[in-house]
Amino acid sequence: MANPENPFGQVLVALVTPFTADGEVDWNDVEKHIDNVISNGADGIVVTGTTGETSTLTDDEKVKLVEVGKKVAGNRAKIIMGGPSNETAHAIELAKKSAKAGADGIMAVTPYYNKPTQAGVLTHFRMVADATDLPFIMYDIPGRAGIQIQYETILRLAKHPNIVAVKDAKGDFSEVSRVLNQTDLLYFSGDDANVLPHMAIGASGLIGVTANVAPAPYRAMVDAVNRGDLAAATAEHKALEPLVRAIMTHVPGTVAAKYVLHGLGRIGSPRVRLPLVGPEEWEAAKIEDEISLVGPIAGVDFSNFRPDRNAAAGGALPKIAGTTR
């Protein structure tokens, strides 16, 4: 198929939402963190996604994250609203509000928990994509949603003029190749450990959690792939491997990313909102053991890593429930 235009960028960060110790959004840290990842190579930011703790954010917080993201990013990076809901009507409403707030794109996850049929998946994505004129990414993550977007459904959705990309966390590389051969869809790796394998078969880039901590090596990896330098791309992949393992294997990625970012002094608190909680002692020890194996990587100095297990312990109960709208 023809090489489609990419309206999102290639190094996209699935942004954490920094909170204060009592669980309220720390807007100063949000601005600081967005500026940091853009300055270190990100050309796209997904706010209010899974990593941003979308399930516990209020609609007002979600819309403000888009607004703040646009203010900080300016013309340096695209801001994509992630999520947005497993209720179609709510997802449509959030997509419209996010477009009005200045979002450059919408990323919607397969309806989770409801477990609709493929006809329901098709209708959900089409209606949310119809809600705005923004380019749209469908997020295929059966491990969280409980169902996958089947190959035939992806082909049908690819015909929608606004649906231009897939974030893939399914790990079926043969299906990715098949879809890339038969559609003009862009693919983004949604599995931090598989960014290079995904790009090797034609993916456009990544939407990554570990990129909150280390966007620069991902930038270097993507740039190396773009110029056909497999050796350089592989070197970045190998250098990132222990950090990816630290962030993605012991606790939810959001929890580990905040724990590490706080230990590096980049955010003021590692707090997450319930039902997420900070790492237990043995989990924190495993994260720290993996971090000790990380060698030199661009943009991160782990010699100054000072993790705080006490600050991370437990989870916050926000004043306003996330589903309130």
CSV table of C-alpha atoms in Angstrom, one decimal:
chain,number,residue,atom,x,y,z
A,1,MET,CA,0.0,0.0,0.0
A,2,ALA,CA,1.0,3.7,-0.3
A,3,ASN,CA,2.9,5.3,2.5
A,4,PRO,CA,0.3,7.4,4.3
A,5,GLU,CA,1.0,10.8,5.9
A,6,ASN,CA,1.6,10.5,9.6
A,7,PRO,CA,-0.3,13.2,11.5
A,8,PHE,CA,0.9,12.1,15.0
A,9,GLY,CA,4.7,11.9,15.0
A,10,GLN,CA,6.7,8.7,15.6
A,11,VAL,CA,7.9,8.9,19.2
A,12,LEU,CA,4.7,9.2,21.2
A,13,VAL,CA,4.7,9.2,25.0
A,14,ALA,CA,1.8,7.6,26.9
A,15,LEU,CA,2.0,10.3,29.5
A,16,VAL,CA,1.7,9.7,33.2
A,17,THR,CA,-0.5,12.3,35.0
A,18,PRO,CA,1.6,13.6,38.0
A,19,PHE,CA,-0.4,13.9,41.2
A,20,THR,CA,0.3,15.6,44.5
A,21,ALA,CA,0.7,13.4,47.6
A,22,ASP,CA,-3.1,13.7,48.2
A,23,GLY,CA,-4.0,12.6,44.7
A,24,GLU,CA,-4.9,15.9,43.0
A,25,VAL,CA,-3.4,16.7,39.6
A,26,ASP,CA,-0.1,18.6,40.0
A,27,TRP,CA,-0.5,21.0,37.1
A,28,ASN,CA,3.0,22.5,37.5
A,29,ASP,CA,4.5,19.0,37.2
A,30,VAL,CA,2.3,18.2,34.2
A,31,GLU,CA,3.7,21.2,32.4
A,32,LYS,CA,7.3,20.4,33.5
A,33,HIS,CA,7.0,16.7,32.5
A,34,ILE,CA,5.5,17.4,29.1
A,35,ASP,CA,8.2,20.0,28.3
A,36,ASN,CA,10.9,17.5,29.4
A,37,VAL,CA,9.8,14.6,27.2
A,38,ILE,CA,9.3,16.9,24.2
A,39,SER,CA,12.7,18.5,24.7
A,40,ASN,CA,14.2,15.0,24.8
A,41,GLY,CA,12.8,13.8,21.5
A,42,ALA,CA,9.0,13.1,21.8
A,43,ASP,CA,7.0,14.4,18.9
A,44,GLY,CA,3.6,13.3,20.2
A,45,ILE,CA,2.0,13.0,23.6
A,46,VAL,CA,-1.0,10.9,24.5
A,47,VAL,CA,-2.7,12.4,27.5
A,48,THR,CA,-5.5,10.7,29.5
A,49,GLY,CA,-4.7,7.2,28.3
A,50,THR,CA,-4.3,4.1,30.5
A,51,THR,CA,-0.9,5.3,31.7
A,52,GLY,CA,-2.4,8.7,32.5
A,53,GLU,CA,-4.9,6.9,34.8
A,54,THR,CA,-7.9,7.8,32.6
A,55,SER,CA,-10.3,5.6,34.7
A,56,THR,CA,-9.9,7.9,37.7
A,57,LEU,CA,-9.7,11.3,36.0
A,58,THR,CA,-12.7,13.5,35.8
A,59,ASP,CA,-13.9,14.8,32.4
A,60,ASP,CA,-12.8,18.3,33.4
A,61,GLU,CA,-9.3,17.0,34.3
A,62,LYS,CA,-9.1,15.2,30.9
A,63,VAL,CA,-10.1,18.3,28.9
A,64,LYS,CA,-7.7,20.4,30.9
A,65,LEU,CA,-4.8,18.0,30.2
A,66,VAL,CA,-5.4,18.5,26.5
A,67,GLU,CA,-5.5,22.3,27.0
A,68,VAL,CA,-2.3,22.3,29.1
A,69,GLY,CA,-0.6,19.9,26.7
A,70,LYS,CA,-1.3,22.2,23.7
A,71,LYS,CA,-0.1,25.2,25.7
A,72,VAL,CA,3.2,23.5,26.5
A,73,ALA,CA,3.8,21.7,23.2
A,74,GLY,CA,2.9,24.6,20.9
A,75,ASN,CA,4.2,23.5,17.5
A,76,ARG,CA,6.8,21.1,18.9
A,77,ALA,CA,4.6,18.0,19.4
A,78,LYS,CA,1.1,16.7,18.7
A,79,ILE,CA,-1.4,16.2,21.6
A,80,ILE,CA,-3.6,13.1,21.3
A,81,MET,CA,-6.5,12.5,23.7
A,82,GLY,CA,-6.4,8.9,24.8
A,83,GLY,CA,-9.1,6.7,26.4
A,84,PRO,CA,-11.8,7.8,26.2
A,85,SER,CA,-14.5,5.5,27.6
A,86,ASN,CA,-16.1,2.1,27.3
A,87,GLU,CA,-19.5,3.9,27.0
A,88,THR,CA,-20.0,5.0,23.4
A,89,ALA,CA,-22.0,8.1,24.3
A,90,HIS,CA,-19.4,9.2,26.9
A,91,ALA,CA,-16.6,8.6,24.4
A,92,ILE,CA,-18.3,10.7,21.8
A,93,GLU,CA,-18.8,13.5,24.3
A,94,LEU,CA,-15.1,13.4,25.4
A,95,ALA,CA,-13.9,13.3,21.8
A,96,LYS,CA,-15.9,16.5,21.0
A,97,LYS,CA,-14.7,18.3,24.1
A,98,SER,CA,-11.1,17.3,23.4
A,99,ALA,CA,-11.3,18.5,19.8
A,100,LYS,CA,-12.7,21.9,21.1
A,101,ALA,CA,-9.8,22.0,23.6
A,102,GLY,CA,-7.3,21.7,20.8
A,103,ALA,CA,-6.4,18.0,20.5
A,104,ASP,CA,-4.5,17.0,17.4
A,105,GLY,CA,-5.9,13.5,17.4
A,106,ILE,CA,-8.1,10.9,19.3
A,107,MET,CA,-7.0,7.5,20.5
A,108,ALA,CA,-9.9,5.2,21.6
A,109,VAL,CA,-9.5,1.8,23.2
A,110,THR,CA,-11.6,-1.2,22.5
A,111,PRO,CA,-14.6,-1.1,24.9
A,112,TYR,CA,-13.3,-2.9,28.0
A,113,TYR,CA,-15.3,-5.0,30.4
A,114,ASN,CA,-18.5,-4.8,28.2
A,115,LYS,CA,-17.0,-7.4,25.8
A,116,PRO,CA,-19.2,-6.4,22.8
A,117,THR,CA,-19.3,-8.5,19.7
A,118,GLN,CA,-17.2,-7.4,16.7
A,119,ALA,CA,-20.3,-5.6,15.4
A,120,GLY,CA,-20.4,-3.6,18.6
A,121,VAL,CA,-16.7,-2.8,18.4
A,122,LEU,CA,-17.1,-1.7,14.8
A,123,THR,CA,-20.1,0.6,15.7
A,124,HIS,CA,-18.3,2.0,18.7
A,125,PHE,CA,-15.2,3.0,16.8
A,126,ARG,CA,-17.1,4.4,13.8
A,127,MET,CA,-19.3,6.6,16.0
A,128,VAL,CA,-16.4,8.0,18.1
A,129,ALA,CA,-14.4,8.6,14.9
A,130,ASP,CA,-17.5,10.4,13.4
A,131,ALA,CA,-17.7,12.7,16.4
A,132,THR,CA,-14.8,14.9,15.2
A,133,ASP,CA,-12.7,15.6,12.1
A,134,LEU,CA,-9.5,14.6,13.9
A,135,PRO,CA,-7.3,11.7,12.9
A,136,PHE,CA,-8.2,8.7,14.9
A,137,ILE,CA,-6.1,5.8,16.4
A,138,MET,CA,-7.8,2.6,17.5
A,139,TYR,CA,-6.1,0.9,20.4
A,140,ASP,CA,-6.0,-2.9,20.3
A,141,ILE,CA,-5.1,-4.3,23.7
A,142,PRO,CA,-7.0,-7.5,24.5
A,143,GLY,CA,-5.1,-8.0,27.8
A,144,ARG,CA,-7.0,-5.0,29.2
A,145,ALA,CA,-10.1,-4.9,27.1
A,146,GLY,CA,-10.9,-8.6,27.3
A,147,ILE,CA,-11.5,-8.8,23.6
A,148,GLN,CA,-9.4,-8.1,20.5
A,149,ILE,CA,-10.2,-6.1,17.4
A,150,GLN,CA,-10.3,-9.0,14.9
A,151,TYR,CA,-8.5,-8.7,11.6
A,152,GLU,CA,-11.6,-8.5,9.5
A,153,THR,CA,-12.9,-5.7,11.8
A,154,ILE,CA,-9.7,-3.7,11.4
A,155,LEU,CA,-10.0,-4.0,7.6
A,156,ARG,CA,-13.5,-2.6,7.7
A,157,LEU,CA,-12.5,0.2,10.1
A,158,ALA,CA,-9.6,1.2,7.8
A,159,LYS,CA,-12.2,2.4,5.3
A,160,HIS,CA,-13.4,5.1,7.7
A,161,PRO,CA,-11.8,8.4,6.5
A,162,ASN,CA,-10.8,9.5,10.0
A,163,ILE,CA,-9.5,6.1,11.3
A,164,VAL,CA,-5.8,6.2,10.2
A,165,ALA,CA,-3.9,4.2,12.8
A,166,VAL,CA,-3.7,1.3,15.2
A,167,LYS,CA,-1.9,1.2,18.5
A,168,ASP,CA,-1.0,-2.5,18.8
A,169,ALA,CA,-0.5,-4.2,22.1
A,170,LYS,CA,-1.7,-7.6,20.8
A,171,GLY,CA,1.7,-8.8,19.7
A,172,ASP,CA,0.5,-10.7,16.6
A,173,PHE,CA,3.2,-9.7,14.2
A,174,SER,CA,1.8,-11.7,11.3
A,175,GLU,CA,-1.5,-9.9,11.6
A,176,VAL,CA,0.3,-6.5,11.7
A,177,SER,CA,2.1,-7.4,8.4
A,178,ARG,CA,-1.1,-8.6,6.9
A,179,VAL,CA,-3.0,-5.4,7.8
A,180,LEU,CA,-0.1,-3.2,6.6
A,181,ASN,CA,-0.1,-5.1,3.3
A,182,GLN,CA,-3.8,-4.6,2.8
A,183,THR,CA,-4.5,-1.1,4.2
A,184,ASP,CA,-3.0,2.4,4.5
A,185,LEU,CA,-3.2,2.2,8.3
A,186,LEU,CA,-0.3,3.5,10.4
A,187,TYR,CA,0.8,1.1,13.2
A,188,PHE,CA,2.2,2.2,16.6
A,189,SER,CA,3.8,-0.3,18.9
A,190,GLY,CA,2.0,-0.4,22.2
A,191,ASP,CA,4.4,-2.8,23.8
A,192,ASP,CA,7.6,-1.2,25.0
A,193,ALA,CA,9.6,-4.4,24.5
A,194,ASN,CA,8.5,-4.8,20.9
A,195,VAL,CA,9.1,-1.3,19.5
A,196,LEU,CA,12.1,-2.3,17.3
A,197,PRO,CA,10.4,-5.6,16.1
A,198,HIS,CA,7.3,-3.7,15.2
A,199,MET,CA,9.2,-1.0,13.3
A,200,ALA,CA,11.2,-3.7,11.5
A,201,ILE,CA,8.0,-4.9,9.8
A,202,GLY,CA,6.7,-1.5,8.9
A,203,ALA,CA,5.3,0.2,12.0
A,204,SER,CA,5.5,4.0,12.1
A,205,GLY,CA,6.6,4.4,15.7
A,206,LEU,CA,5.6,3.8,19.3
A,207,ILE,CA,3.2,5.0,22.0
A,208,GLY,CA,5.3,4.1,25.0
A,209,VAL,CA,5.3,4.1,28.8
A,210,THR,CA,9.0,3.8,29.3
A,211,ALA,CA,9.4,6.9,27.1
A,212,ASN,CA,8.2,8.9,30.1
A,213,VAL,CA,11.6,8.2,31.6
A,214,ALA,CA,13.8,7.9,28.5
A,215,PRO,CA,12.4,9.5,25.3
A,216,ALA,CA,15.8,10.2,23.9
A,217,PRO,CA,16.8,6.6,23.3
A,218,TYR,CA,13.5,5.9,21.5
A,219,ARG,CA,14.1,9.0,19.4
A,220,ALA,CA,17.5,7.6,18.5
A,221,MET,CA,16.1,4.1,17.7
A,222,VAL,CA,13.4,5.5,15.5
A,223,ASP,CA,15.8,7.8,13.7
A,224,ALA,CA,18.1,4.9,13.1
A,225,VAL,CA,15.3,2.8,11.6
A,226,ASN,CA,14.4,5.7,9.4
A,227,ARG,CA,17.9,5.9,8.0
A,228,GLY,CA,18.2,2.1,7.7
A,229,ASP,CA,20.8,1.6,10.4
A,230,LEU,CA,19.7,-1.6,12.0
A,231,ALA,CA,22.9,-1.9,14.1
A,232,ALA,CA,22.3,1.5,15.8
A,233,ALA,CA,18.6,0.8,16.3
A,234,THR,CA,19.5,-2.6,17.9
A,235,ALA,CA,22.0,-1.0,20.2
A,236,GLU,CA,19.4,1.4,21.5
A,237,HIS,CA,16.9,-1.5,21.9
A,238,LYS,CA,19.5,-3.4,24.0
A,239,ALA,CA,20.4,-0.4,26.1
A,240,LEU,CA,16.7,0.1,26.9
A,241,GLU,CA,15.9,-3.5,27.7
A,242,PRO,CA,16.6,-3.5,31.5
A,243,LEU,CA,14.7,-0.2,31.9
A,244,VAL,CA,11.7,-1.5,30.0
A,245,ARG,CA,11.8,-4.6,32.3
A,246,ALA,CA,11.9,-2.3,35.3
A,247,ILE,CA,8.9,-0.3,34.2
A,248,MET,CA,6.7,-2.9,32.5
A,249,THR,CA,7.0,-6.3,34.4
A,250,HIS,CA,6.6,-6.0,38.1
A,251,VAL,CA,3.7,-3.5,38.7
A,252,PRO,CA,1.4,-1.6,36.3
A,253,GLY,CA,3.5,0.6,34.1
A,254,THR,CA,2.0,3.8,35.5
A,255,VAL,CA,3.0,2.8,39.0
A,256,ALA,CA,6.6,2.0,38.0
A,257,ALA,CA,7.0,5.0,35.8
A,258,LYS,CA,6.0,7.4,38.5
A,259,TYR,CA,8.2,5.6,41.0
A,260,VAL,CA,11.2,6.0,38.8
A,261,LEU,CA,10.4,9.6,37.7
A,262,HIS,CA,10.1,10.6,41.3
A,263,GLY,CA,13.3,8.8,42.2
A,264,LEU,CA,15.0,10.9,39.4
A,265,GLY,CA,13.5,14.1,40.8
A,266,ARG,CA,11.4,14.8,37.8
A,267,ILE,CA,8.0,14.8,39.5
A,268,GLY,CA,7.1,15.9,43.1
A,269,SER,CA,5.2,12.7,44.1
A,270,PRO,CA,5.0,9.1,42.9
A,271,ARG,CA,1.3,9.0,44.0
A,272,VAL,CA,-1.3,7.0,42.0
A,273,ARG,CA,-5.0,7.0,42.5
A,274,LEU,CA,-6.8,4.0,43.9
A,275,PRO,CA,-7.3,1.2,43.0
A,276,LEU,CA,-3.7,1.5,41.9
A,277,VAL,CA,-1.2,1.6,44.7
A,278,GLY,CA,2.5,2.2,44.9
A,279,PRO,CA,4.9,-0.8,44.8
A,280,GLU,CA,5.2,-3.0,47.8
A,281,GLU,CA,8.6,-3.5,49.3
A,282,TRP,CA,9.4,-6.6,47.3
A,283,GLU,CA,8.1,-5.0,44.1
A,284,ALA,CA,10.2,-1.8,44.7
A,285,ALA,CA,13.2,-4.0,45.3
A,286,LYS,CA,12.7,-5.7,41.9
A,287,ILE,CA,12.3,-2.4,40.1
A,288,GLU,CA,15.5,-1.1,41.8
A,289,ASP,CA,17.4,-4.3,40.9
A,290,GLU,CA,16.5,-3.8,37.2
A,291,ILE,CA,17.5,-0.1,37.3
A,292,SER,CA,20.9,-1.1,38.6
A,293,LEU,CA,21.4,-3.0,35.3
A,294,VAL,CA,20.7,0.1,33.2
A,295,GLY,CA,23.9,1.3,31.5
A,296,PRO,CA,24.5,4.7,30.0
A,297,ILE,CA,21.4,5.9,28.0
A,298,ALA,CA,20.8,9.4,26.6
A,299,GLY,CA,18.8,11.8,28.8
A,300,VAL,CA,18.8,9.8,32.0
A,301,ASP,CA,21.4,9.8,34.9
A,302,PHE,CA,20.6,6.9,37.3
A,303,SER,CA,23.6,7.9,39.5
A,304,ASN,CA,21.2,10.4,40.9
A,305,PHE,CA,18.3,7.9,41.4
A,306,ARG,CA,16.9,8.2,44.9
A,307,PRO,CA,13.7,6.1,45.1
A,308,ASP,CA,11.3,6.7,48.0
A,309,ARG,CA,9.3,3.7,48.9
A,310,ASN,CA,7.4,5.5,51.7
A,311,ALA,CA,6.3,8.3,49.4
A,312,ALA,CA,5.0,5.8,46.9
A,313,ALA,CA,3.2,3.5,49.4
A,314,GLY,CA,-0.6,3.2,49.1
A,315,GLY,CA,-2.9,5.0,46.8
A,316,ALA,CA,-4.9,8.3,46.8
A,317,LEU,CA,-8.7,8.7,46.9
A,318,PRO,CA,-9.5,11.8,45.0
A,319,LYS,CA,-12.2,14.3,46.1
A,320,ILE,CA,-14.3,13.8,43.0
A,321,ALA,CA,-15.0,10.5,41.4
A,322,GLY,CA,-13.6,10.1,37.9
A,323,THR,CA,-16.9,9.0,36.4
A,324,THR,CA,-18.7,12.2,37.5
A,325,ARG,CA,-19.8,14.2,34.5
